[in-house]
mmCIF file of C-alpha atoms in Angstrom:
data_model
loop_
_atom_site.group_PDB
_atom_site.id
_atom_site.type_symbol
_atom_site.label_atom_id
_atom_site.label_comp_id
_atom_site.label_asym_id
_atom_site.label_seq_id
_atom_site.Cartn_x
_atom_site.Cartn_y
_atom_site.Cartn_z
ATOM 1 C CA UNK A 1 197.409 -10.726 55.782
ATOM 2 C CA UNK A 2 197.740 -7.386 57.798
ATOM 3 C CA UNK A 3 194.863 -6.100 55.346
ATOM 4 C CA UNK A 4 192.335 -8.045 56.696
ATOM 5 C CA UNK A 5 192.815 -6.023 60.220
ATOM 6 C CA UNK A 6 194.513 -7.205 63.326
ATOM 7 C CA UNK A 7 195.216 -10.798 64.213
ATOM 8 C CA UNK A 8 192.972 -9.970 67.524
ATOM 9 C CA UNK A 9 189.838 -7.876 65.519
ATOM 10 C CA UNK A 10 186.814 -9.505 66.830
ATOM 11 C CA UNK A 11 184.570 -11.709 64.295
ATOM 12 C CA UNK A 12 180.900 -11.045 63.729
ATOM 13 C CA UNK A 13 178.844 -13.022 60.702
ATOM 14 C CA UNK A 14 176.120 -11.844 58.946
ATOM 15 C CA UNK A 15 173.127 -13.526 57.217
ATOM 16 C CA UNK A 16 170.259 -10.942 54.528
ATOM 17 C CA UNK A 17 166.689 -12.292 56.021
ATOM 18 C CA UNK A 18 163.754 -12.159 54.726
ATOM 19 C CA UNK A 19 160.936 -13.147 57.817
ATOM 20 C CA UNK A 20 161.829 -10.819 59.833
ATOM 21 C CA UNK A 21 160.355 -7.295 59.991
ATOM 22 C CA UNK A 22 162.686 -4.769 61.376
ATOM 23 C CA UNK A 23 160.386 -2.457 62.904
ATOM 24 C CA UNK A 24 158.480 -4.958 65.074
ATOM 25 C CA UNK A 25 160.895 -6.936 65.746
ATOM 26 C CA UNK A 26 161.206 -8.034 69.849
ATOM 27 C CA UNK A 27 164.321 -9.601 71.958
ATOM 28 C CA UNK A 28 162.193 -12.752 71.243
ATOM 29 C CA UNK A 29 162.490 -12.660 67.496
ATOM 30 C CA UNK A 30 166.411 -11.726 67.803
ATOM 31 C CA UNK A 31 166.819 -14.666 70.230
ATOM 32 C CA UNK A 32 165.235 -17.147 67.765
ATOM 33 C CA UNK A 33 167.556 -16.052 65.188
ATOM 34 C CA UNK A 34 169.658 -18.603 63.354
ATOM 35 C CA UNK A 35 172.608 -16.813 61.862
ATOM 36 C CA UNK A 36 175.743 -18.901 62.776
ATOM 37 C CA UNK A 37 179.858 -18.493 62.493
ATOM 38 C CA UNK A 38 179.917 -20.586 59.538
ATOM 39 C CA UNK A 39 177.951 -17.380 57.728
ATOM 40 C CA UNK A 40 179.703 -14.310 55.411
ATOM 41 C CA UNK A 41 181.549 -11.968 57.064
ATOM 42 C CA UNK A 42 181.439 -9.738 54.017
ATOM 43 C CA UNK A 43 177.748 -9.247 52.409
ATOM 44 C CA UNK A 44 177.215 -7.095 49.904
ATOM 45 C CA UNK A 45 174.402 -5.171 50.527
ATOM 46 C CA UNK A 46 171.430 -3.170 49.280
ATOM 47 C CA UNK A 47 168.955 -0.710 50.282
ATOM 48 C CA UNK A 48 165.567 -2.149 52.279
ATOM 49 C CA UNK A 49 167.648 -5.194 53.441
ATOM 50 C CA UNK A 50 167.884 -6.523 56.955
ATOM 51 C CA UNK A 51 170.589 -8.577 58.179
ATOM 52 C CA UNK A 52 171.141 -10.784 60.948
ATOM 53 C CA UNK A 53 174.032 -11.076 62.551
ATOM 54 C CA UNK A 54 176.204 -12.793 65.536
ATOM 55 C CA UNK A 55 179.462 -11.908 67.317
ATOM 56 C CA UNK A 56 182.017 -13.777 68.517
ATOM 57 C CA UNK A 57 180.895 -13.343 71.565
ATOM 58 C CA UNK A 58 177.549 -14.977 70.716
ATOM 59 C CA UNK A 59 175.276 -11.762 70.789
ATOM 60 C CA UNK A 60 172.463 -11.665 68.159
ATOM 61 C CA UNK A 61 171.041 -8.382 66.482
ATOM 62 C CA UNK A 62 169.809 -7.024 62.955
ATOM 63 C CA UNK A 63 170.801 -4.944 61.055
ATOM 64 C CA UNK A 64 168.640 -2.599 58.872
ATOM 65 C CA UNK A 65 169.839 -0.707 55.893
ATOM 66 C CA UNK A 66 167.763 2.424 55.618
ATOM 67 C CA UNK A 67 169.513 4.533 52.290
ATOM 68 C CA UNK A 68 172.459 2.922 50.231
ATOM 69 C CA UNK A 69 174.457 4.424 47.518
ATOM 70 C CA UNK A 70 177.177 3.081 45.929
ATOM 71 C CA UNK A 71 179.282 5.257 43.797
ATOM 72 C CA UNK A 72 181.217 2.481 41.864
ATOM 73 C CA UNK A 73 183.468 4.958 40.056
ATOM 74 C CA UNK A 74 185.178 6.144 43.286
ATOM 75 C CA UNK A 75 185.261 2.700 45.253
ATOM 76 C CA UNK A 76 183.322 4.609 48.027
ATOM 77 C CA UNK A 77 179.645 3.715 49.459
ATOM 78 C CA UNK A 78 177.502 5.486 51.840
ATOM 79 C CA UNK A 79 174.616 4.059 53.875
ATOM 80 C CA UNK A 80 172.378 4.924 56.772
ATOM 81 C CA UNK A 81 171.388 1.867 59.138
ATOM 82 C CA UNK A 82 169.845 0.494 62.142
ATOM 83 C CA UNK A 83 170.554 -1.522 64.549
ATOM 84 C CA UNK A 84 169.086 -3.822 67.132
ATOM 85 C CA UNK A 85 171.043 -6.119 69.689
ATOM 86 C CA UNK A 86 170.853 -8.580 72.614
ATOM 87 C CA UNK A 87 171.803 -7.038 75.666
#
């Protein structure tokens, strides 16, 4: 299905968590993180939540979600994140 993107687009899964805490989070805490490729590759989300998440290349990294707002009537979302990643 040409929809989904390109036969050759890259695949990263993602995984909400709940013990980790963005902000102090260290290259320790994203090593130790257990987000596999049997996760969602669609999530919805919400604002305040972190995410974990791992490439197909096997890098690690979180995701937080700083300001969300959906706006429903137009099909169109806006959000402000960070992110952290394994070198």
């Amino acid at each position: 299905d040409a929809s989904k993107g390109p036969a050759t687009a890259k695949k990263t899964y993602f995984k909400k968590v709940s013990a980790v805490n963005f902000a102090t989070a260290t290259k320790e805490d994203i090593d130790a993180l257990t987000v596999a490729n049997s996760d969602a590759q669609i999530i919805e989300i919400a604002q305040g939540d972190v995410i974990a998440f791992i490439t197909e290349t096997g890098k690690k990294g979180l995701i937080s979600i700083k300001t969300y707002t959906n706006l429903a009537s137009t099909l169109k979302s806006t959000a402000s994140i960070e992110v952290k990643i394994q070198k």
